[in-house]
JSON list of C-alpha atoms and ligand atoms in Angstrom, two decimals:
[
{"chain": "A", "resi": 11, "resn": "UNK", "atom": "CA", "xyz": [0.00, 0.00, 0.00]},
{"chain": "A", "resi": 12, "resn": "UNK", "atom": "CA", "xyz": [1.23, 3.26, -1.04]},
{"chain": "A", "resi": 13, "resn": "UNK", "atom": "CA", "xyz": [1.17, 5.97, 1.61]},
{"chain": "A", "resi": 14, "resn": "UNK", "atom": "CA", "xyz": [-2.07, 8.55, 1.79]},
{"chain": "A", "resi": 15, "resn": "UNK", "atom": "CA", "xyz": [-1.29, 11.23, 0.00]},
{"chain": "A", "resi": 16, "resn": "UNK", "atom": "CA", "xyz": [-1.81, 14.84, 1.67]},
{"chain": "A", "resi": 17, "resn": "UNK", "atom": "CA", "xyz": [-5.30, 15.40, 0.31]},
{"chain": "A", "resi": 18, "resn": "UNK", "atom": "CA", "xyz": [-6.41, 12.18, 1.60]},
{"chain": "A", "resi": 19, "resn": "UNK", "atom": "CA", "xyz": [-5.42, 13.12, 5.24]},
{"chain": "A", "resi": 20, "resn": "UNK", "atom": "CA", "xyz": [-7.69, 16.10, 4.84]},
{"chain": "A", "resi": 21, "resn": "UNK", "atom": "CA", "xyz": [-10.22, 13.79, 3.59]},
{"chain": "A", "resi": 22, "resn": "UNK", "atom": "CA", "xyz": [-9.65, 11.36, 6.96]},
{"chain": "A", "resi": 23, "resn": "UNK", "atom": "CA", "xyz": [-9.45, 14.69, 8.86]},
{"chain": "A", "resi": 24, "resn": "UNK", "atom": "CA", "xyz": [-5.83, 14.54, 10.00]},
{"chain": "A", "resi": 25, "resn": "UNK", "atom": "CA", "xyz": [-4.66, 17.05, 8.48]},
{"chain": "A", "resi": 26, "resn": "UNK", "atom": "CA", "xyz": [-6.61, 20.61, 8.72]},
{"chain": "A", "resi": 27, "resn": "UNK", "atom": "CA", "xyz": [-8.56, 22.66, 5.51]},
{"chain": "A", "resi": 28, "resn": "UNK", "atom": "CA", "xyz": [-10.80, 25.04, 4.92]},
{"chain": "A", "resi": 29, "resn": "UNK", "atom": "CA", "xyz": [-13.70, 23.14, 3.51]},
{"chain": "A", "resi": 30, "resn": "UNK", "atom": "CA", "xyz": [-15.84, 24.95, 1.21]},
{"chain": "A", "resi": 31, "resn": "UNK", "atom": "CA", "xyz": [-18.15, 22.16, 0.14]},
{"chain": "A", "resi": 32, "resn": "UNK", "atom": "CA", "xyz": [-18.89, 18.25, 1.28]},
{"chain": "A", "resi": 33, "resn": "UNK", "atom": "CA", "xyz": [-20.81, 15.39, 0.05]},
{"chain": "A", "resi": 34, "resn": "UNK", "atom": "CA", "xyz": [-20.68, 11.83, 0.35]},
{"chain": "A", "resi": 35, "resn": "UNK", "atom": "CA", "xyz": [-18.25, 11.50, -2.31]},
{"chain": "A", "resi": 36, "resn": "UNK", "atom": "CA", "xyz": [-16.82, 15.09, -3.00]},
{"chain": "A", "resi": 37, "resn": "UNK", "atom": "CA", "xyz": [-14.77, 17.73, -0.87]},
{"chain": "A", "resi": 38, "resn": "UNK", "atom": "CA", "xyz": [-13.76, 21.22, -1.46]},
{"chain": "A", "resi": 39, "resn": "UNK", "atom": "CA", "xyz": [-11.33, 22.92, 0.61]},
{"chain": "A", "resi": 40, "resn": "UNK", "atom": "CA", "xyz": [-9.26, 26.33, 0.09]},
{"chain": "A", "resi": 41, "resn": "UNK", "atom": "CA", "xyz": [-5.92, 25.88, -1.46]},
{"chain": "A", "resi": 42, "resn": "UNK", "atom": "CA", "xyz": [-3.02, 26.08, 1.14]},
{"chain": "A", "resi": 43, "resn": "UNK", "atom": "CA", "xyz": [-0.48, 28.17, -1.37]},
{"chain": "A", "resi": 44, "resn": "UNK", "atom": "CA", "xyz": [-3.23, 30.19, -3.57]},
{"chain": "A", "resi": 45, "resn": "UNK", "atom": "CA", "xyz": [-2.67, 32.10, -6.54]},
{"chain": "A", "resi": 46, "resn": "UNK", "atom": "CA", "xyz": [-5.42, 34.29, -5.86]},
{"chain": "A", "resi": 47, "resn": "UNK", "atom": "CA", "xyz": [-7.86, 35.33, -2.84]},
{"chain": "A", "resi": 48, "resn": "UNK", "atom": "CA", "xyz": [-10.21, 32.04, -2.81]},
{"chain": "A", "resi": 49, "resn": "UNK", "atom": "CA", "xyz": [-8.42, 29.58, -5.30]},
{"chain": "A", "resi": 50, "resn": "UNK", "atom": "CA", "xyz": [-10.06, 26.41, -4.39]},
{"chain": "A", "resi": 51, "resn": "UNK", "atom": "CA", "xyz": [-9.19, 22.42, -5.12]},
{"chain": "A", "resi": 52, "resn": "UNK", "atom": "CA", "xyz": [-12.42, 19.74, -5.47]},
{"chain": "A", "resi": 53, "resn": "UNK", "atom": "CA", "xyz": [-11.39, 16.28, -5.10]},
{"chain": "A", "resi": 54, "resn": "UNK", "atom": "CA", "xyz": [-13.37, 13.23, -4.92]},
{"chain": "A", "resi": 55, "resn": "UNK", "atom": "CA", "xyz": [-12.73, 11.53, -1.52]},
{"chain": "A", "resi": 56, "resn": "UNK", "atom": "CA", "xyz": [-11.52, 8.50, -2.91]},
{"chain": "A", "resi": 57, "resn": "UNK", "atom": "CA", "xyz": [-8.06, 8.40, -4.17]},
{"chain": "A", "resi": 58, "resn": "UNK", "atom": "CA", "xyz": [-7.84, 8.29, -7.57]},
{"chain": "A", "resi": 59, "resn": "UNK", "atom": "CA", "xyz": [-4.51, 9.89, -9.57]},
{"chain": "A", "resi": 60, "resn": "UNK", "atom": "CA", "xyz": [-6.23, 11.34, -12.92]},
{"chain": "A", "resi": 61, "resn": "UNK", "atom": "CA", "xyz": [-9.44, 11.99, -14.60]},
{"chain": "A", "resi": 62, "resn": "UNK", "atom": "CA", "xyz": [-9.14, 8.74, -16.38]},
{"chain": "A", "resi": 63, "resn": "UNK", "atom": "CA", "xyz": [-9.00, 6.73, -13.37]},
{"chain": "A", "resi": 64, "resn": "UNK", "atom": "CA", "xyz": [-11.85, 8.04, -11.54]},
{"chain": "A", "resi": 65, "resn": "UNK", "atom": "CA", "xyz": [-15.58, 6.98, -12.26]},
{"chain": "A", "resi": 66, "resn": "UNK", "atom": "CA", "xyz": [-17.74, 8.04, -14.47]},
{"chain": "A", "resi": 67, "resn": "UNK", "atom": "CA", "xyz": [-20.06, 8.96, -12.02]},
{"chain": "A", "resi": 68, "resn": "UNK", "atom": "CA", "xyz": [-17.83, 10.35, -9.59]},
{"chain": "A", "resi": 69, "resn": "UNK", "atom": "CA", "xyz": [-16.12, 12.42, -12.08]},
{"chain": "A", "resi": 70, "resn": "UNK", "atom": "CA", "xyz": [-19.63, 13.97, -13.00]},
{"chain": "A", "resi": 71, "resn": "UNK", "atom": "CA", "xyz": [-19.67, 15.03, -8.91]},
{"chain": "A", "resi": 72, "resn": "UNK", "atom": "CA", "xyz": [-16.75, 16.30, -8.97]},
{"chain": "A", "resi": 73, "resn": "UNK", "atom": "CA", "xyz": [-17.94, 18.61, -11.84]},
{"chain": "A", "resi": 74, "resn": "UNK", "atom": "CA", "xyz": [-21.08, 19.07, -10.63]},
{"chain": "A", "resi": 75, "resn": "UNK", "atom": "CA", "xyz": [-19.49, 20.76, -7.76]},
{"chain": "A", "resi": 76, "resn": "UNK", "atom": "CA", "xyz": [-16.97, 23.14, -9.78]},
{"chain": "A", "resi": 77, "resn": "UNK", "atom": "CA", "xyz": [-20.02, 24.36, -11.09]},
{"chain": "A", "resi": 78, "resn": "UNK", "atom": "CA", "xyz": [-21.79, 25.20, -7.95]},
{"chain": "A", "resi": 79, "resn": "UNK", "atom": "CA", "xyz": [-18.84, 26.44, -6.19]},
{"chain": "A", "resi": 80, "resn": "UNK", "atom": "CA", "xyz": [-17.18, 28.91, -9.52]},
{"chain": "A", "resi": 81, "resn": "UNK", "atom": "CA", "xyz": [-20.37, 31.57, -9.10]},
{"chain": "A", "resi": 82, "resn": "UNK", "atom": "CA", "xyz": [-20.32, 31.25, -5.12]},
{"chain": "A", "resi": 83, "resn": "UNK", "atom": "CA", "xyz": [-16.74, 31.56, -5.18]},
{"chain": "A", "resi": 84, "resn": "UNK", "atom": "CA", "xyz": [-16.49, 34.41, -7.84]},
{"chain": "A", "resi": 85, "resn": "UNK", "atom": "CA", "xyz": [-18.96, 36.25, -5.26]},
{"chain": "A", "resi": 86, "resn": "UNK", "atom": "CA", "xyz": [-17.81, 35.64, -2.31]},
{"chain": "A", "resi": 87, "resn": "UNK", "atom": "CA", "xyz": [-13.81, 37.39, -2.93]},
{"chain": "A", "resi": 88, "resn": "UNK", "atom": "CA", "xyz": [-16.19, 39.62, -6.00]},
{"chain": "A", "resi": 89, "resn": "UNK", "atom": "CA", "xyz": [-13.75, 38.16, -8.77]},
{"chain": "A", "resi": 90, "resn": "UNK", "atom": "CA", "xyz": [-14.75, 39.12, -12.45]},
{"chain": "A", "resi": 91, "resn": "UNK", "atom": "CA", "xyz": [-13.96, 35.20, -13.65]},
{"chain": "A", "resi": 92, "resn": "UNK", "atom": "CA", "xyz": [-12.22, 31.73, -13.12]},
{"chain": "A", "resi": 93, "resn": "UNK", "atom": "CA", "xyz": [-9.49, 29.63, -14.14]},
{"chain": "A", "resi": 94, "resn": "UNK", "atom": "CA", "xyz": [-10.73, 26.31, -14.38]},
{"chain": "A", "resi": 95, "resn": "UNK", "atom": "CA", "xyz": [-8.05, 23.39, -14.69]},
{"chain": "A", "resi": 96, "resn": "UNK", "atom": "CA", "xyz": [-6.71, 20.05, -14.10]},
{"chain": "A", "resi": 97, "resn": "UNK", "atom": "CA", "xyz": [-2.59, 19.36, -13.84]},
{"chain": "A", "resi": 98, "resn": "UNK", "atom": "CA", "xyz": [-3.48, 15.65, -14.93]},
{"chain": "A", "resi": 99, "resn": "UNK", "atom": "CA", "xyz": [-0.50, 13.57, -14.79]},
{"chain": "A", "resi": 100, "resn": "UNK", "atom": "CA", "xyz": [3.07, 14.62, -13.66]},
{"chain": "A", "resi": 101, "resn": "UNK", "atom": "CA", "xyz": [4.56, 16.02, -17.16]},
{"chain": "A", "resi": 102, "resn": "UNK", "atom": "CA", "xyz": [2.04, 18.42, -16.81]},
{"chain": "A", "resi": 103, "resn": "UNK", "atom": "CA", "xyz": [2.52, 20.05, -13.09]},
{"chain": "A", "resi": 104, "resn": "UNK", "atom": "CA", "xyz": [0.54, 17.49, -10.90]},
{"chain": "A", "resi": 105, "resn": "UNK", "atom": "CA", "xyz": [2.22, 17.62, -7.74]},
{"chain": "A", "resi": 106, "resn": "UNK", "atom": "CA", "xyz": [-0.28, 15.98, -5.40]},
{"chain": "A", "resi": 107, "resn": "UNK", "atom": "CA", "xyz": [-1.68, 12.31, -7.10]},
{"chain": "A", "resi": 108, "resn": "UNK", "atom": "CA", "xyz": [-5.11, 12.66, -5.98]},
{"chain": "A", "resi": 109, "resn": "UNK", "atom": "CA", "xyz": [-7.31, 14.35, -8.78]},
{"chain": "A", "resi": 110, "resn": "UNK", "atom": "CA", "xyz": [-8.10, 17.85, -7.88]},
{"chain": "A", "resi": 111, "resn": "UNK", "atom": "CA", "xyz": [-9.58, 21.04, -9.71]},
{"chain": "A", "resi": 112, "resn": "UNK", "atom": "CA", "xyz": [-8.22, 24.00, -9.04]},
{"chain": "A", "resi": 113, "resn": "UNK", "atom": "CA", "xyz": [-10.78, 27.06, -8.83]},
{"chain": "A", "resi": 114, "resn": "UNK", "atom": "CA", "xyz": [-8.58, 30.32, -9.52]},
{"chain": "A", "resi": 115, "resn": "UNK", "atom": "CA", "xyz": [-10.90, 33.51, -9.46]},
{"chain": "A", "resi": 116, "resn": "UNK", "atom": "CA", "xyz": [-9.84, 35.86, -11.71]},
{"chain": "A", "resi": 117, "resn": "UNK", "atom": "CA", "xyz": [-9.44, 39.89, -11.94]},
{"chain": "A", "resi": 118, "resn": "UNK", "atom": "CA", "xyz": [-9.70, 42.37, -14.40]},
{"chain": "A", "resi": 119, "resn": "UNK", "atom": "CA", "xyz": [-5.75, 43.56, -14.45]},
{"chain": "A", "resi": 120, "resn": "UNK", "atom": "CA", "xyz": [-4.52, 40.64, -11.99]},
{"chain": "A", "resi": 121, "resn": "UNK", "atom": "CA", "xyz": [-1.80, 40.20, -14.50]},
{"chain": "A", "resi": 122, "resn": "UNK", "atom": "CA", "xyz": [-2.12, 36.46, -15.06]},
{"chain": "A", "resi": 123, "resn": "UNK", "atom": "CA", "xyz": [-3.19, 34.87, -18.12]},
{"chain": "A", "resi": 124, "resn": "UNK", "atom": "CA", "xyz": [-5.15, 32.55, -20.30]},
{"chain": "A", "resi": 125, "resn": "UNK", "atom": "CA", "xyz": [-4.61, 29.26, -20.27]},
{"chain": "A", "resi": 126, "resn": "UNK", "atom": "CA", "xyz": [-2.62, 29.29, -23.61]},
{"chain": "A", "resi": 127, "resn": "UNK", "atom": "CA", "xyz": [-0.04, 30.88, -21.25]},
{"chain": "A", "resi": 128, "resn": "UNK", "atom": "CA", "xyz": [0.99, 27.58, -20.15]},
{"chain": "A", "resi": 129, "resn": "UNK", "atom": "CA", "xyz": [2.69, 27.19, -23.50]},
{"chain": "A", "resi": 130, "resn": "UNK", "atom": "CA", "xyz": [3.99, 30.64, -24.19]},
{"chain": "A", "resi": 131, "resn": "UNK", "atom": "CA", "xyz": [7.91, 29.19, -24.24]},
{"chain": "A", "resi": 132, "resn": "UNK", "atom": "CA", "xyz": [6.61, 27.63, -27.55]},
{"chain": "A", "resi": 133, "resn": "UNK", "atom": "CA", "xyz": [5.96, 24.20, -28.87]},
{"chain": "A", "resi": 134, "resn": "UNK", "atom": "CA", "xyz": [6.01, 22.40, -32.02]},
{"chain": "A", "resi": 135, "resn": "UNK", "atom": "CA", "xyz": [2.42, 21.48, -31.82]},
{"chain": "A", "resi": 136, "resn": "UNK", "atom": "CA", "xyz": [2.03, 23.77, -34.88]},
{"chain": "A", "resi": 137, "resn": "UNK", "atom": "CA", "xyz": [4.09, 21.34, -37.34]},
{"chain": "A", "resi": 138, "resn": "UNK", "atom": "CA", "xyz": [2.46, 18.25, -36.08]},
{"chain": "A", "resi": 139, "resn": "UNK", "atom": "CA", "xyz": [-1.09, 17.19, -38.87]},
{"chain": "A", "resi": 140, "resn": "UNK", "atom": "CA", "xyz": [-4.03, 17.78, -37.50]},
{"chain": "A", "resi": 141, "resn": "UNK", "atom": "CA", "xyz": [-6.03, 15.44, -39.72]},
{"chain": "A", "resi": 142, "resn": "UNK", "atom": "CA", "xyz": [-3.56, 12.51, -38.19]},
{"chain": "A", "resi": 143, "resn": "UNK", "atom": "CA", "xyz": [-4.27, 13.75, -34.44]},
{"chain": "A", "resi": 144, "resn": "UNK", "atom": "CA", "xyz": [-7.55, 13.85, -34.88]},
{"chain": "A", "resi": 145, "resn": "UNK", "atom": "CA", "xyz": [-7.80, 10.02, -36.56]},
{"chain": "A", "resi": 146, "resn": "UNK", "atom": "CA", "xyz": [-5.87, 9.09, -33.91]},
{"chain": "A", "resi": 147, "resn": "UNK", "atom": "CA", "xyz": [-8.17, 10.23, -30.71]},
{"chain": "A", "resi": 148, "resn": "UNK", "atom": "CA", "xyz": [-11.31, 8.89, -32.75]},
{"chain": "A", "resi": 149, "resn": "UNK", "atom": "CA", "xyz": [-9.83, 5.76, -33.13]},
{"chain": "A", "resi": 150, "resn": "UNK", "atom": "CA", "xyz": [-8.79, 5.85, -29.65]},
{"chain": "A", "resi": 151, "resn": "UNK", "atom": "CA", "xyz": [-11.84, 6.59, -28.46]},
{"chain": "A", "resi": 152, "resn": "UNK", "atom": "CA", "xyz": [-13.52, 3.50, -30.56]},
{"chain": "B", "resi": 3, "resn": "AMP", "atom": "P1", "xyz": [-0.96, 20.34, -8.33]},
{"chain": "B", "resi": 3, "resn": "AMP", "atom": "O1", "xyz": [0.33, 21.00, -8.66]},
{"chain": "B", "resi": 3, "resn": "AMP", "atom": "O2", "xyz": [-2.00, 20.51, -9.40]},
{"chain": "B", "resi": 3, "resn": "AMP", "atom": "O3", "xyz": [-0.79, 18.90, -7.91]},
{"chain": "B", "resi": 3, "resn": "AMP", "atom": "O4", "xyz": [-1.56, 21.15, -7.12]},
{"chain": "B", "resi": 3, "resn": "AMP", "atom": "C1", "xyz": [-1.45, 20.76, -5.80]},
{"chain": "B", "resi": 3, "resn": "AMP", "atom": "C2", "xyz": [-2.01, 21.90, -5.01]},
{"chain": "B", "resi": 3, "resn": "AMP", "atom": "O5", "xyz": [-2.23, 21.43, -3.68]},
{"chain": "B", "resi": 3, "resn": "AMP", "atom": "C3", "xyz": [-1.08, 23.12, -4.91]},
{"chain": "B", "resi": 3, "resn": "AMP", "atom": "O6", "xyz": [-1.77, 24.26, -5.44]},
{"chain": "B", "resi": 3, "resn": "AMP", "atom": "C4", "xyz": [-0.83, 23.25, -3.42]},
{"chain": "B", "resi": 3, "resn": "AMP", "atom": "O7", "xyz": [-0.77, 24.58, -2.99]},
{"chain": "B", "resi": 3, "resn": "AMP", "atom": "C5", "xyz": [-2.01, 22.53, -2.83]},
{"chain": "B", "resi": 3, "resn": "AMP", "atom": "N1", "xyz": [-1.80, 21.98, -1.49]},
{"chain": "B", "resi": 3, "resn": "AMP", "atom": "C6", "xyz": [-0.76, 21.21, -1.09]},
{"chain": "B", "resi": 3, "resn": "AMP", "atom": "N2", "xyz": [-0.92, 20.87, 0.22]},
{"chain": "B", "resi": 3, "resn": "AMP", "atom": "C7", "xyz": [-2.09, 21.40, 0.62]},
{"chain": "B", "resi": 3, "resn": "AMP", "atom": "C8", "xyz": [-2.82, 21.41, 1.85]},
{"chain": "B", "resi": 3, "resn": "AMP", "atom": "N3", "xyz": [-2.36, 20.78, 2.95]},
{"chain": "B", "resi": 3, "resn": "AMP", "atom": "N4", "xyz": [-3.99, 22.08, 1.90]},
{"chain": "B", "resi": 3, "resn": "AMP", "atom": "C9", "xyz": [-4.46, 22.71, 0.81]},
{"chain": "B", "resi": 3, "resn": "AMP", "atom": "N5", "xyz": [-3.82, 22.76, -0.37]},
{"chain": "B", "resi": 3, "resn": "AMP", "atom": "C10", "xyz": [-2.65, 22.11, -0.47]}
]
């Protein structure tokens, strides 16, 4: 066995969070390092890593609640909009492996930026085919 990883001490209650939101299978708890006033992290109480690994169904509750929580949470620190996302899988910043969506609210002039930002050193993506990608997922996904 693998040992807990920090959000599931939260979830068992040993370790201390400012919950936000609970349900039987969901929690929602204040990021400990935020990059804004209110960023937030929903996790499904059980452990899985990545998106892909957690259940339909639990996935949709997990959802479910960033949709609840982005308007209460864009009202409550009066933020003008919200970075949604997902570090899923360790090449791309996941830190913690316990799926979690972070909540950033966003302000006019907080000089952060759009998501595309993530790639501004530049990538190649622009010399790969996209006809070939895109045969690829679909037959991925058959
Ligand atoms: P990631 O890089 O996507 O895995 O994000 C992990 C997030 O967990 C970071 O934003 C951390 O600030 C946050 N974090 C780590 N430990 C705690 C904690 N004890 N309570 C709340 N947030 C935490």
């Amino acid at each position: 066995m693998s040992e807990p990883t920090i959000f599931e001490r939260i979830v068992d209650g040993e370790i201390p969070a400012e919950i936000v939101h609970e349900t039987d299978t969901v929690l929602a708890f204040l990021d400990a390092n935020p990059l804004a006033p209110g960023h937030t992290l929903v996790i499904p109480k059980a452990p899985h890593k990545r998106l892909r690994d957690t259940p339909p169904e639990l996935s949709a509750d997990v959802f479910d609640a960033v949709r609840a929580l982005t308007p209460a949470i864009e009202n409550a620190v009066d933020a003008d909009a919200t970075t949604i996302g997902i570090n899923d899988g360790p090449a791309a910043g996941q830190e913690v492996p316990h799926l979690h969506v972070h909540i950033v609210p966003r302000f006019e002039g907080d000089g952060g930026g759009p998501i595309h930002a993530i790639m501004d050193a530049g990538t190649d993506a622009d010399s790969a085919d996209p006809g070939e990608i895109a045969a690829s997922i679909v037959d991925e996904l058959e």
